[in-house]
Amino acid sequence: MKKVLCLLLAALMLLPTLAAFAEGEDITSWILEDDTSISGEISFWMPFKGSQGMDALIADFNSIYPNIKVNLNTYNNNSDGNLSVNTSILAGEVDVLASFGLSNAYKRWEAGLYVDLTDLVEEEGIDLVANWGSDAFKYDDCIYTFPCGGLSYYVAINMNAWNAAGLGELPTEWTWDDYFAASKAMTEYNEDGTVKVYGGSSYHSQNYYTYVYGSLVGKNAYYDEDGTCSFDNPVIIKALQDEYNAEIVDKIWFPKSIYRGDNLQSQQTFLVERTCNSSLTPNMVRFLPDTANYGVDFITGFAPWPVIEKGQTNYMSGVSPFSHAGICMDPDDEDFPAAWAFLKWYSTYGVKYLAAAGHQPNWKGTEAGSALSLLFGSEEEAAKFVDVESFKRVVGVSTNPSYYEDELTAYSKVNSLMAEYTMYALNDVMSPEEALAELTKLADEAIAAER
Amino acid sequence: MKKREFAITLVKTLIIAVFALAFLLPLIWMVTSSLKNTNEVFAGNWQWLPREWKWGNYAAVWTDPDVSMFKAYLNTAFITVIGTVVQLIISSMAAYAFAKVRFQGKQVVFVLFLATMMMPTEVTIVPRFILFKTVGLYNNLWAIILPHFFNATAIFLLRQFYIGLPDDLMEAAKIDGAGHLRIFGQILLPLTKASLISLMVLSFISCWNEYMAPLIFLIKKPLYTISQVIRWYMLDDLQRYDLNMAAATSAIIPVVILFIFCQRYFVEGIATSGVKG
Amino acid sequence: MARKYRNQNQIKENIAGYAFVMPALVTYVLLIAFPFFLTLILSFTEFNFLKVRSLAKLGKYISWIGLDNFRAILRDRRFMQSISNTFVYAFTTVPASIVLGLVIAYLLNGRVFCKKPLRLAFFIPYISSIVALGAVFKFLFREDGLVNRALMGLGWIAEPWKWTVEPSLSKIPIIFLVIWTSLGYVMIIYMAALQNVPRSLYEAATIDGASGFQQFTRITLPMVSPTTFYLVIVRLIAIFKIFGSVNVFTMGSSIASNTSIVQEIYSSAFSDYAHGYASAQSVVLLLIIILFTAINFGGQKKWVHY
C-alpha cells in the first residue's frame, strides 16, 4: 500500500513536468501552421546590434519566412534613443518594436503607441502563461506586448581574485552576509592603505538594493500589497543600509556615486579598469566574449543572487521578464500580417538569440543550454572565458523562481524618485533611513495622485 | 621713467598671462588626452603628455562608420551656412524697411520684433517640436536651420546702421528713378559690409555650437551635428575617453584657427552687439 | 491732387515696406509668434503629443485643466529646486564674469605685450562648443580627475571630492564652466567700451593727482556703466535659460541639486512626455525673465550714467 502511495505521489510530482512538456509541444505547433507563405517588408527596432545576435535571428527567421524582409534598426536605449523611437513610431517608421524595462513599455502602453493585440491573441488562442509564464503585462486590460525576453541576476566573479582570497568552491546558495564577507576578502589595498581593487560592486543602476526585497516577495519591489510604496519596509531599509556600509563605511564595494557621477558602467570597472573583483551585473556575459574591447586574462565565475536567509525561496534566481515586444504598425497596413508573423516568431523561437547579447529568453519552449553556445560558439570556447559549470548552474535558469513586476501605478515617477533619493543616501548626504523616509512620503504622494 | 613703464607693462603682462594660462589648461588637458590611450586618461600615475602619441584616435573619430565626425562637420556646416546667409538677407531687408521706408504700422511690427529679444527660444521648444513633427521636418536639418532665419538682434543692429546712413544717398538715387529694391541692393547694402561680417560671426558661433535643438530634432545618426557626436561619445557604453576628447578637440580647433585668421572680425562682431545695445 | 499723390505715394511705400519686412514677418509669425501662443494655450492643458493619432481630432487629445499645471508647479519639489539652482547660477556667475571680465579688459586695454595672443586665450572658450567644453569639465571634476588630483597634491583635501554627485558641491563645476565660457564675451564688450572713454578724462585726472585706482572707480566705472547694464541683462537672460552646461553634468546623476529650469522643461517634455506641463513650466521661465528684465530697467537710473 505504501509503495502504491509513493508511486502515486511520484506520478503526481511528475505531472507538472509532463504537462510542461506537453505545453512545449503545443507551443511549437501554434505558430508555424500555414502562414509561412506571407510576404512583406517590415522594420524591426531593437537596442541590440546585428552583430549582437540580431543578424543571426533575422537569417533564421528568413529560413522559415523567406518572403518577409526584416530591416533591423538599432536604437540607443537611453532617454534620447527612446525619444527617437517614439517619434519614429508617430512617423510610421516602426513596425515591430522590442524594448527593455517596464518604464519604457509603460509609457508606450499609456500613449497608445502599440497596436492592441488582445483580439488577435484571443482569436489565435495564444496562452500567455503557457508561453511566457505570466499574463500580468496588460494595460487597461489590453495586451500590447509579449514579455518575451528576460534577465538573469547573478554575481560575476573574477576567479583569480576569488582563488587568491582562498574562498574555495563557488557557492550554490549564499546570503548577503556571505557575499559581503567575500567582497571584503577580495578587496585589494595600495601600500598607503587606500583601496586598489574593490572586492565587490552593485550594478550601476540605482534600484538594485530593492531586488533584495524582490528576491523575498517575488514581485513588485517598489510596492506593498496595499498599493503604497515599499520603501519603508525594513528589508529595503536594511538592504540600502548594507549597500551604504559596503560602499561608504567598509569600502569593499565600488561606490555607486562614482558610477553615476562619472558615467561609468559596472562591466567597465570589472573588465576594463579592474577596479572591482565581483559585480552584480546581469548582462555581464554579453561583454565577456568581446575580446576587442574587453579582453581579460581571468576566468569569470558565477554565484547566484544572494539571499537574506539560507533556505529562502530566491525569486531572483530565475529569469525575470525584462523586454517587451509589440507591433506599432497600423493594422490596416498591408504588411501587418508580416509584422504579426515576425512578432510571434521573434517572441518564441527568436528570443534565444537574445542570449548572444547577454539577455535571457523567456519563452518556455526555448531549448535549454543554448545561451552558452550562442554567446561563445561552443562549450570549449566558453571555457576560455567562463567557469562553465557555474555558468550553467546560475545564468539563465528559467526553471527557477523568477521575480516580475506588474504594479504600474505612477511607475516612472516612483522610479525616478527612487533613483534620486538612493543617490542622496549613497552620497552620504542623508542617512539611508532618512532618504527612504523622504522617498516613501514623496512616492506615496505620487501614487495617490495617480489613483 | 621708460624703464619703469617697461617694468609695469611686464608685470601687467605676467598677471594676465597667468590668468590666460589658467584659462587654457583645460583645453591643453583636452588636447593631450585626445592623443592618449584611453586607459591613460585617468591612470593612477597620470602625466600630462601621452606615453605614446595616438594620432589614430582622430582617424577613428573622423571615419567611424556609425557616428562619423566628417559627416557631422558637413551637417553642421550646412546648417551654419544656410542659417547665416538667409538670416543676413532677411534681417538686412527688414532693417532697411524699418530704417528707410515710411510704411504704416512700422512701429508696431518693430516693437513686436524687439519683444522677442526677451523670449528665449527654449520657451517654445514644445510647440516647435509639435510643429516640426507635424509638417515632417523632424529628423531633418531644416528643423535646426529655419529658426535661425529670424533674429531680432540682427535686425535691430542693422537697423541702427541703416539709420546712420545719410538719406542724401537715397534721394539722389530716387531722382534717378531708382526704386527701393535698387536703392537697397545696389547702394545701401554694399555699405553695410562691415556690419554684415560682424553679424555673420555672431550667427556662425550660435549655429556651430547649437546644442539643444539638435538634441531634440536630429536623432538619426547620419544627421548628427558636431555637438551630437560629442554627446554620443559621452553616453556610449564603451566610454572611450580618448575618442571623446578627440571629438571635442575636433569641434574646437577649427573654430580657433578660423578665429586666429579673422580675429578682427570676431572681436568687432561681438563688440558691436554690446555697444549699440 | 497733392493729397492723392501723397496717398498713392503712401500706398507705394506701404507695399515696399511690407515687401521688405515680409520674409522676416513670415518667419516671425510661423516660428516665434505661433509657437509662443501655442505654449500659452498648452500651459492650461494636459496633453501628450505622442497620443495624437490624427491632427483633425486634436481636440480629443487635449484636456483643459485650467490652472492645475501651475498649481502642480508650486508643489513640484524638483522644479522649484531647479528655479533656485538657476538663481544661484545667475547670482554667482553674472557678477563674477562681469567683474573679472572688466578687470581683464582694463588690463588688456593698457600697454601689455602679446595683446592679441592673450586676448585669444580668454576668447577660445566663448567661441567653442559648449558640449565639448562641458565634456572636458566633467572629466576634470571626476572622482579621479585633474581637479581632485591637484587639490590632493596640494594637501588641501584628504580624499577625492565628489564634485558631480554630492549635492553641496555639484553646482561648483557648472559655475566655473559658465564663468570660463562667458568671460571672453564680457571682456570683448568691455574692451570696446573702454576704447570709447575719452583719453582727456584720464589726463585731467592725472593732473589732479588721482591715483590709478581712483581713476578706475571715478572715471572708468561710471563711463562703462551703460555697458555693464547691458551685460547684466544679457547675461542674466543667458543664465535663466541655461541648458547645455547643466545637461552635460546632470546626465545620469539623478540628483536635483544642479538641475536648471530649462533642463527640467526638457525632461518634462521629452522624457515624461508631459507636453502641457512642460509648456506651463516654459511660461514660468518667461515670467521670470520678464520680471528680472523689468527690475533691471527700473533700477538702472540709480547707477547707469549715460
PDB file of C-alpha atoms in Angstrom, chain C residues 70-305:
ATOM      1  CA  PHE C  70       0.581  75.976 -12.337  1.00  0.00           C
ATOM      2  CA  ARG C  71      -0.708  74.631  -9.047  1.00  0.00           C
ATOM      3  CA  ALA C  72       1.264  71.465  -9.677  1.00  0.00           C
ATOM      4  CA  ILE C  73       4.380  73.547 -10.365  1.00  0.00           C
ATOM      5  CA  LEU C  74       4.097  75.137  -6.934  1.00  0.00           C
ATOM      6  CA  ARG C  75       4.119  71.652  -5.402  1.00  0.00           C
ATOM      7  CA  ASP C  76       6.788  70.307  -7.765  1.00  0.00           C
ATOM      8  CA  ARG C  77       9.777  69.978  -5.494  1.00  0.00           C
ATOM      9  CA  ARG C  78      12.199  69.304  -8.324  1.00  0.00           C
ATOM     10  CA  PHE C  79      11.102  72.208 -10.471  1.00  0.00           C
ATOM     11  CA  MET C  80      11.188  74.584  -7.512  1.00  0.00           C
ATOM     12  CA  GLN C  81      14.690  73.359  -6.772  1.00  0.00           C
ATOM     13  CA  SER C  82      15.635  73.969 -10.398  1.00  0.00           C
ATOM     14  CA  ILE C  83      14.428  77.580 -10.104  1.00  0.00           C
ATOM     15  CA  SER C  84      16.503  78.163  -7.007  1.00  0.00           C
ATOM     16  CA  ASN C  85      19.512  76.443  -8.626  1.00  0.00           C
ATOM     17  CA  THR C  86      19.154  78.686 -11.658  1.00  0.00           C
ATOM     18  CA  PHE C  87      19.089  81.739  -9.396  1.00  0.00           C
ATOM     19  CA  VAL C  88      22.271  80.528  -7.735  1.00  0.00           C
ATOM     20  CA  TYR C  89      23.913  80.175 -11.158  1.00  0.00           C
ATOM     21  CA  ALA C  90      22.729  83.647 -12.110  1.00  0.00           C
ATOM     22  CA  PHE C  91      23.814  85.428  -8.938  1.00  0.00           C
ATOM     23  CA  THR C  92      27.233  83.814  -8.852  1.00  0.00           C
ATOM     24  CA  THR C  93      28.308  83.696 -12.480  1.00  0.00           C
ATOM     25  CA  VAL C  94      26.925  87.043 -13.662  1.00  0.00           C
ATOM     26  CA  PRO C  95      28.761  89.217 -11.101  1.00  0.00           C
ATOM     27  CA  ALA C  96      31.887  87.064 -11.252  1.00  0.00           C
ATOM     28  CA  SER C  97      32.185  87.121 -15.028  1.00  0.00           C
ATOM     29  CA  ILE C  98      31.393  90.848 -15.194  1.00  0.00           C
ATOM     30  CA  VAL C  99      33.946  91.810 -12.550  1.00  0.00           C
ATOM     31  CA  LEU C 100      36.668  89.521 -13.891  1.00  0.00           C
ATOM     32  CA  GLY C 101      35.868  90.474 -17.461  1.00  0.00           C
ATOM     33  CA  LEU C 102      36.178  94.174 -16.660  1.00  0.00           C
ATOM     34  CA  VAL C 103      39.452  93.703 -14.814  1.00  0.00           C
ATOM     35  CA  ILE C 104      40.985  91.702 -17.638  1.00  0.00           C
ATOM     36  CA  ALA C 105      39.669  94.105 -20.258  1.00  0.00           C
ATOM     37  CA  TYR C 106      41.095  97.020 -18.272  1.00  0.00           C
ATOM     38  CA  LEU C 107      44.493  95.371 -18.022  1.00  0.00           C
ATOM     39  CA  LEU C 108      44.486  94.303 -21.661  1.00  0.00           C
ATOM     40  CA  ASN C 109      43.407  97.758 -22.760  1.00  0.00           C
ATOM     41  CA  GLY C 110      46.530  99.355 -21.350  1.00  0.00           C
ATOM     42  CA  ARG C 111      50.021  98.635 -22.535  1.00  0.00           C
ATOM     43  CA  VAL C 112      50.785  94.912 -22.443  1.00  0.00           C
ATOM     44  CA  PHE C 113      52.942  92.647 -24.529  1.00  0.00           C
ATOM     45  CA  CYS C 114      51.414  89.976 -26.793  1.00  0.00           C
ATOM     46  CA  LYS C 115      47.995  91.565 -26.558  1.00  0.00           C
ATOM     47  CA  LYS C 116      46.424  89.505 -29.343  1.00  0.00           C
ATOM     48  CA  PRO C 117      47.542  86.031 -28.233  1.00  0.00           C
ATOM     49  CA  LEU C 118      46.474  86.844 -24.687  1.00  0.00           C
ATOM     50  CA  ARG C 119      43.089  88.037 -25.846  1.00  0.00           C
ATOM     51  CA  LEU C 120      42.750  84.819 -27.814  1.00  0.00           C
ATOM     52  CA  ALA C 121      43.247  82.708 -24.686  1.00  0.00           C
ATOM     53  CA  PHE C 122      40.261  84.283 -22.969  1.00  0.00           C
ATOM     54  CA  PHE C 123      38.223  84.145 -26.073  1.00  0.00           C
ATOM     55  CA  ILE C 124      38.512  80.496 -27.106  1.00  0.00           C
ATOM     56  CA  PRO C 125      36.048  79.128 -24.539  1.00  0.00           C
ATOM     57  CA  TYR C 126      33.407  81.599 -25.667  1.00  0.00           C
ATOM     58  CA  ILE C 127      33.539  80.560 -29.317  1.00  0.00           C
ATOM     59  CA  SER C 128      33.773  76.832 -28.578  1.00  0.00           C
ATOM     60  CA  SER C 129      31.072  74.216 -28.467  1.00  0.00           C
ATOM     61  CA  ILE C 130      29.512  74.074 -25.017  1.00  0.00           C
ATOM     62  CA  VAL C 131      29.132  70.313 -25.054  1.00  0.00           C
ATOM     63  CA  ALA C 132      32.817  69.890 -25.931  1.00  0.00           C
ATOM     64  CA  LEU C 133      33.828  72.145 -23.060  1.00  0.00           C
ATOM     65  CA  GLY C 134      31.271  70.500 -20.784  1.00  0.00           C
ATOM     66  CA  ALA C 135      32.746  67.093 -21.558  1.00  0.00           C
ATOM     67  CA  VAL C 136      36.194  68.398 -20.654  1.00  0.00           C
ATOM     68  CA  PHE C 137      34.948  69.906 -17.396  1.00  0.00           C
ATOM     69  CA  LYS C 138      33.045  66.811 -16.444  1.00  0.00           C
ATOM     70  CA  PHE C 139      36.245  64.839 -16.855  1.00  0.00           C
ATOM     71  CA  LEU C 140      38.328  67.369 -14.933  1.00  0.00           C
ATOM     72  CA  PHE C 141      35.916  67.195 -11.998  1.00  0.00           C
ATOM     73  CA  ARG C 142      35.662  63.429 -11.966  1.00  0.00           C
ATOM     74  CA  GLU C 143      36.487  61.403  -8.880  1.00  0.00           C
ATOM     75  CA  ASP C 144      39.899  60.627 -10.402  1.00  0.00           C
ATOM     76  CA  GLY C 145      40.085  63.842 -12.416  1.00  0.00           C
ATOM     77  CA  LEU C 146      42.693  66.552 -12.536  1.00  0.00           C
ATOM     78  CA  VAL C 147      40.971  68.862 -10.026  1.00  0.00           C
ATOM     79  CA  ASN C 148      40.893  66.268  -7.274  1.00  0.00           C
ATOM     80  CA  ARG C 149      44.460  65.236  -8.048  1.00  0.00           C
ATOM     81  CA  ALA C 150      45.668  68.826  -7.875  1.00  0.00           C
ATOM     82  CA  LEU C 151      43.834  69.591  -4.627  1.00  0.00           C
ATOM     83  CA  MET C 152      45.099  66.390  -3.055  1.00  0.00           C
ATOM     84  CA  GLY C 153      48.584  67.086  -4.329  1.00  0.00           C
ATOM     85  CA  LEU C 154      48.451  70.469  -2.612  1.00  0.00           C
ATOM     86  CA  GLY C 155      47.228  68.747   0.517  1.00  0.00           C
ATOM     87  CA  TRP C 156      44.033  70.839   0.619  1.00  0.00           C
ATOM     88  CA  ILE C 157      41.745  67.821   0.638  1.00  0.00           C
ATOM     89  CA  ALA C 158      42.405  64.405   2.091  1.00  0.00           C
ATOM     90  CA  GLU C 159      40.325  62.282  -0.243  1.00  0.00           C
ATOM     91  CA  PRO C 160      38.702  62.966  -3.602  1.00  0.00           C
ATOM     92  CA  TRP C 161      35.589  65.136  -3.505  1.00  0.00           C
ATOM     93  CA  LYS C 162      32.549  64.021  -5.452  1.00  0.00           C
ATOM     94  CA  TRP C 163      32.005  67.192  -7.452  1.00  0.00           C
ATOM     95  CA  THR C 164      29.452  65.722  -9.810  1.00  0.00           C
ATOM     96  CA  VAL C 165      27.074  63.924  -7.441  1.00  0.00           C
ATOM     97  CA  GLU C 166      27.478  65.452  -3.995  1.00  0.00           C
ATOM     98  CA  PRO C 167      24.602  67.975  -3.741  1.00  0.00           C
ATOM     99  CA  SER C 168      26.582  70.582  -1.821  1.00  0.00           C
ATOM    100  CA  LEU C 169      29.368  70.555  -4.429  1.00  0.00           C
ATOM    101  CA  SER C 170      27.518  69.798  -7.625  1.00  0.00           C
ATOM    102  CA  LYS C 171      26.882  73.404  -8.655  1.00  0.00           C
ATOM    103  CA  ILE C 172      30.533  74.387  -8.421  1.00  0.00           C
ATOM    104  CA  PRO C 173      31.814  72.753 -11.630  1.00  0.00           C
ATOM    105  CA  ILE C 174      28.902  74.273 -13.556  1.00  0.00           C
ATOM    106  CA  ILE C 175      29.566  77.721 -12.086  1.00  0.00           C
ATOM    107  CA  PHE C 176      33.220  77.520 -13.127  1.00  0.00           C
ATOM    108  CA  LEU C 177      32.264  76.247 -16.553  1.00  0.00           C
ATOM    109  CA  VAL C 178      29.859  79.136 -17.091  1.00  0.00           C
ATOM    110  CA  ILE C 179      32.341  81.781 -15.925  1.00  0.00           C
ATOM    111  CA  TRP C 180      35.014  80.210 -18.097  1.00  0.00           C
ATOM    112  CA  THR C 181      32.842  80.248 -21.207  1.00  0.00           C
ATOM    113  CA  SER C 182      31.282  83.685 -20.739  1.00  0.00           C
ATOM    114  CA  LEU C 183      34.286  85.713 -19.642  1.00  0.00           C
ATOM    115  CA  GLY C 184      35.639  86.164 -23.182  1.00  0.00           C
ATOM    116  CA  TYR C 185      32.389  87.740 -24.274  1.00  0.00           C
ATOM    117  CA  VAL C 186      32.252  90.139 -21.334  1.00  0.00           C
ATOM    118  CA  MET C 187      35.889  91.042 -21.886  1.00  0.00           C
ATOM    119  CA  ILE C 188      35.464  91.896 -25.576  1.00  0.00           C
ATOM    120  CA  ILE C 189      32.427  94.068 -24.918  1.00  0.00           C
ATOM    121  CA  TYR C 190      34.245  95.934 -22.154  1.00  0.00           C
ATOM    122  CA  MET C 191      37.355  96.413 -24.297  1.00  0.00           C
ATOM    123  CA  ALA C 192      35.233  98.120 -26.926  1.00  0.00           C
ATOM    124  CA  ALA C 193      33.539 100.256 -24.289  1.00  0.00           C
ATOM    125  CA  LEU C 194      36.832 101.238 -22.698  1.00  0.00           C
ATOM    126  CA  GLN C 195      38.139 102.472 -26.020  1.00  0.00           C
ATOM    127  CA  ASN C 196      35.244 104.904 -26.153  1.00  0.00           C
ATOM    128  CA  VAL C 197      36.183 106.530 -22.852  1.00  0.00           C
ATOM    129  CA  PRO C 198      37.844 109.853 -23.810  1.00  0.00           C
ATOM    130  CA  ARG C 199      41.580 109.942 -23.040  1.00  0.00           C
ATOM    131  CA  SER C 200      41.222 113.526 -21.914  1.00  0.00           C
ATOM    132  CA  LEU C 201      39.282 112.484 -18.810  1.00  0.00           C
ATOM    133  CA  TYR C 202      42.190 110.383 -17.587  1.00  0.00           C
ATOM    134  CA  GLU C 203      44.703 113.078 -18.457  1.00  0.00           C
ATOM    135  CA  ALA C 204      42.750 115.648 -16.478  1.00  0.00           C
ATOM    136  CA  ALA C 205      42.529 113.248 -13.525  1.00  0.00           C
ATOM    137  CA  THR C 206      46.261 112.589 -13.619  1.00  0.00           C
ATOM    138  CA  ILE C 207      46.917 116.315 -13.432  1.00  0.00           C
ATOM    139  CA  ASP C 208      44.567 116.496 -10.426  1.00  0.00           C
ATOM    140  CA  GLY C 209      46.708 113.811  -8.795  1.00  0.00           C
ATOM    141  CA  ALA C 210      44.158 110.951  -8.831  1.00  0.00           C
ATOM    142  CA  SER C 211      45.704 107.514  -8.350  1.00  0.00           C
ATOM    143  CA  GLY C 212      45.216 104.703 -10.849  1.00  0.00           C
ATOM    144  CA  PHE C 213      42.650 103.061  -8.603  1.00  0.00           C
ATOM    145  CA  GLN C 214      40.754 106.324  -8.131  1.00  0.00           C
ATOM    146  CA  GLN C 215      40.731 106.823 -11.893  1.00  0.00           C
ATOM    147  CA  PHE C 216      39.282 103.354 -12.295  1.00  0.00           C
ATOM    148  CA  THR C 217      36.451 103.881  -9.789  1.00  0.00           C
ATOM    149  CA  ARG C 218      35.721 107.538 -10.563  1.00  0.00           C
ATOM    150  CA  ILE C 219      36.092 107.587 -14.335  1.00  0.00           C
ATOM    151  CA  THR C 220      36.155 104.120 -15.817  1.00  0.00           C
ATOM    152  CA  LEU C 221      33.305 102.546 -13.857  1.00  0.00           C
ATOM    153  CA  PRO C 222      30.755 105.344 -14.454  1.00  0.00           C
ATOM    154  CA  MET C 223      31.787 105.681 -18.099  1.00  0.00           C
ATOM    155  CA  VAL C 224      31.223 101.994 -18.831  1.00  0.00           C
ATOM    156  CA  SER C 225      28.082 101.709 -16.704  1.00  0.00           C
ATOM    157  CA  PRO C 226      25.737 101.521 -19.733  1.00  0.00           C
ATOM    158  CA  THR C 227      27.799  98.583 -20.954  1.00  0.00           C
ATOM    159  CA  THR C 228      27.613  96.993 -17.520  1.00  0.00           C
ATOM    160  CA  PHE C 229      23.860  97.443 -17.572  1.00  0.00           C
ATOM    161  CA  TYR C 230      23.640  95.799 -20.970  1.00  0.00           C
ATOM    162  CA  LEU C 231      25.845  92.920 -19.841  1.00  0.00           C
ATOM    163  CA  VAL C 232      23.808  92.323 -16.696  1.00  0.00           C
ATOM    164  CA  ILE C 233      20.635  91.994 -18.749  1.00  0.00           C
ATOM    165  CA  VAL C 234      22.142  89.836 -21.455  1.00  0.00           C
ATOM    166  CA  ARG C 235      23.999  87.564 -19.057  1.00  0.00           C
ATOM    167  CA  LEU C 236      21.005  87.159 -16.740  1.00  0.00           C
ATOM    168  CA  ILE C 237      18.795  86.081 -19.632  1.00  0.00           C
ATOM    169  CA  ALA C 238      21.527  83.740 -20.819  1.00  0.00           C
ATOM    170  CA  ILE C 239      21.737  82.107 -17.389  1.00  0.00           C
ATOM    171  CA  PHE C 240      17.986  81.880 -16.857  1.00  0.00           C
ATOM    172  CA  LYS C 241      17.834  79.735 -19.983  1.00  0.00           C
ATOM    173  CA  ILE C 242      20.972  77.749 -19.157  1.00  0.00           C
ATOM    174  CA  PHE C 243      20.830  74.227 -20.543  1.00  0.00           C
ATOM    175  CA  GLY C 244      23.931  72.859 -22.270  1.00  0.00           C
ATOM    176  CA  SER C 245      26.402  73.203 -19.402  1.00  0.00           C
ATOM    177  CA  VAL C 246      23.853  71.774 -16.978  1.00  0.00           C
ATOM    178  CA  ASN C 247      22.709  68.958 -19.212  1.00  0.00           C
ATOM    179  CA  VAL C 248      26.234  67.621 -19.564  1.00  0.00           C
ATOM    180  CA  PHE C 249      26.531  67.388 -15.793  1.00  0.00           C
ATOM    181  CA  THR C 250      23.050  66.050 -14.988  1.00  0.00           C
ATOM    182  CA  MET C 251      23.397  63.193 -17.498  1.00  0.00           C
ATOM    183  CA  GLY C 252      22.816  60.099 -15.392  1.00  0.00           C
ATOM    184  CA  SER C 253      23.326  61.621 -11.944  1.00  0.00           C
ATOM    185  CA  SER C 254      19.629  61.702 -10.856  1.00  0.00           C
ATOM    186  CA  ILE C 255      20.237  64.366  -8.200  1.00  0.00           C
ATOM    187  CA  ALA C 256      18.222  67.588  -8.139  1.00  0.00           C
ATOM    188  CA  SER C 257      20.818  69.944  -6.719  1.00  0.00           C
ATOM    189  CA  ASN C 258      22.353  71.092 -10.000  1.00  0.00           C
ATOM    190  CA  THR C 259      19.490  70.910 -12.455  1.00  0.00           C
ATOM    191  CA  SER C 260      18.211  74.063 -14.167  1.00  0.00           C
ATOM    192  CA  ILE C 261      14.830  75.359 -15.304  1.00  0.00           C
ATOM    193  CA  VAL C 262      15.306  74.504 -18.970  1.00  0.00           C
ATOM    194  CA  GLN C 263      16.780  71.114 -18.087  1.00  0.00           C
ATOM    195  CA  GLU C 264      13.553  70.332 -16.213  1.00  0.00           C
ATOM    196  CA  ILE C 265      11.404  71.621 -19.083  1.00  0.00           C
ATOM    197  CA  TYR C 266      13.387  69.387 -21.414  1.00  0.00           C
ATOM    198  CA  SER C 267      12.869  66.333 -19.257  1.00  0.00           C
ATOM    199  CA  SER C 268       9.147  67.006 -18.715  1.00  0.00           C
ATOM    200  CA  ALA C 269       8.679  67.377 -22.444  1.00  0.00           C
ATOM    201  CA  PHE C 270      10.957  64.718 -23.859  1.00  0.00           C
ATOM    202  CA  SER C 271      11.306  62.136 -21.157  1.00  0.00           C
ATOM    203  CA  ASP C 272       7.942  62.283 -19.348  1.00  0.00           C
ATOM    204  CA  TYR C 273       6.072  63.447 -22.484  1.00  0.00           C
ATOM    205  CA  ALA C 274       4.005  65.841 -20.331  1.00  0.00           C
ATOM    206  CA  HIS C 275       3.730  68.491 -23.008  1.00  0.00           C
ATOM    207  CA  GLY C 276       1.076  70.562 -21.271  1.00  0.00           C
ATOM    208  CA  TYR C 277       3.041  70.668 -18.053  1.00  0.00           C
ATOM    209  CA  ALA C 278       6.292  71.484 -19.867  1.00  0.00           C
ATOM    210  CA  SER C 279       4.514  74.397 -21.542  1.00  0.00           C
ATOM    211  CA  ALA C 280       3.400  75.704 -18.155  1.00  0.00           C
ATOM    212  CA  GLN C 281       6.991  75.450 -16.944  1.00  0.00           C
ATOM    213  CA  SER C 282       8.085  77.412 -20.027  1.00  0.00           C
ATOM    214  CA  VAL C 283       5.585  80.142 -19.202  1.00  0.00           C
ATOM    215  CA  VAL C 284       7.033  80.356 -15.691  1.00  0.00           C
ATOM    216  CA  LEU C 285      10.519  80.734 -17.193  1.00  0.00           C
ATOM    217  CA  LEU C 286       9.327  83.556 -19.427  1.00  0.00           C
ATOM    218  CA  LEU C 287       7.677  85.322 -16.496  1.00  0.00           C
ATOM    219  CA  ILE C 288      10.897  85.120 -14.504  1.00  0.00           C
ATOM    220  CA  ILE C 289      12.880  86.647 -17.354  1.00  0.00           C
ATOM    221  CA  ILE C 290      10.358  89.440 -17.885  1.00  0.00           C
ATOM    222  CA  LEU C 291      10.297  90.163 -14.162  1.00  0.00           C
ATOM    223  CA  PHE C 292      14.075  90.433 -13.858  1.00  0.00           C
ATOM    224  CA  THR C 293      14.444  92.495 -17.010  1.00  0.00           C
ATOM    225  CA  ALA C 294      11.788  94.879 -15.665  1.00  0.00           C
ATOM    226  CA  ILE C 295      13.569  95.121 -12.314  1.00  0.00           C
ATOM    227  CA  ASN C 296      16.800  95.930 -14.127  1.00  0.00           C
ATOM    228  CA  PHE C 297      15.238  98.655 -16.195  1.00  0.00           C
ATOM    229  CA  GLY C 298      13.548 100.036 -13.099  1.00  0.00           C
ATOM    230  CA  GLY C 299      16.793 100.164 -11.167  1.00  0.00           C
ATOM    231  CA  GLN C 300      19.024 101.483 -13.928  1.00  0.00           C
ATOM    232  CA  LYS C 301      18.528 105.201 -13.101  1.00  0.00           C
ATOM    233  CA  LYS C 302      20.321 104.693  -9.803  1.00  0.00           C
ATOM    234  CA  TRP C 303      23.616 103.541 -11.245  1.00  0.00           C
ATOM    235  CA  VAL C 304      23.744 103.849 -15.013  1.00  0.00           C
ATOM    236  CA  HIS C 305      25.225 107.085 -16.384  1.00  0.00           C
TER     237      HIS C 305
END
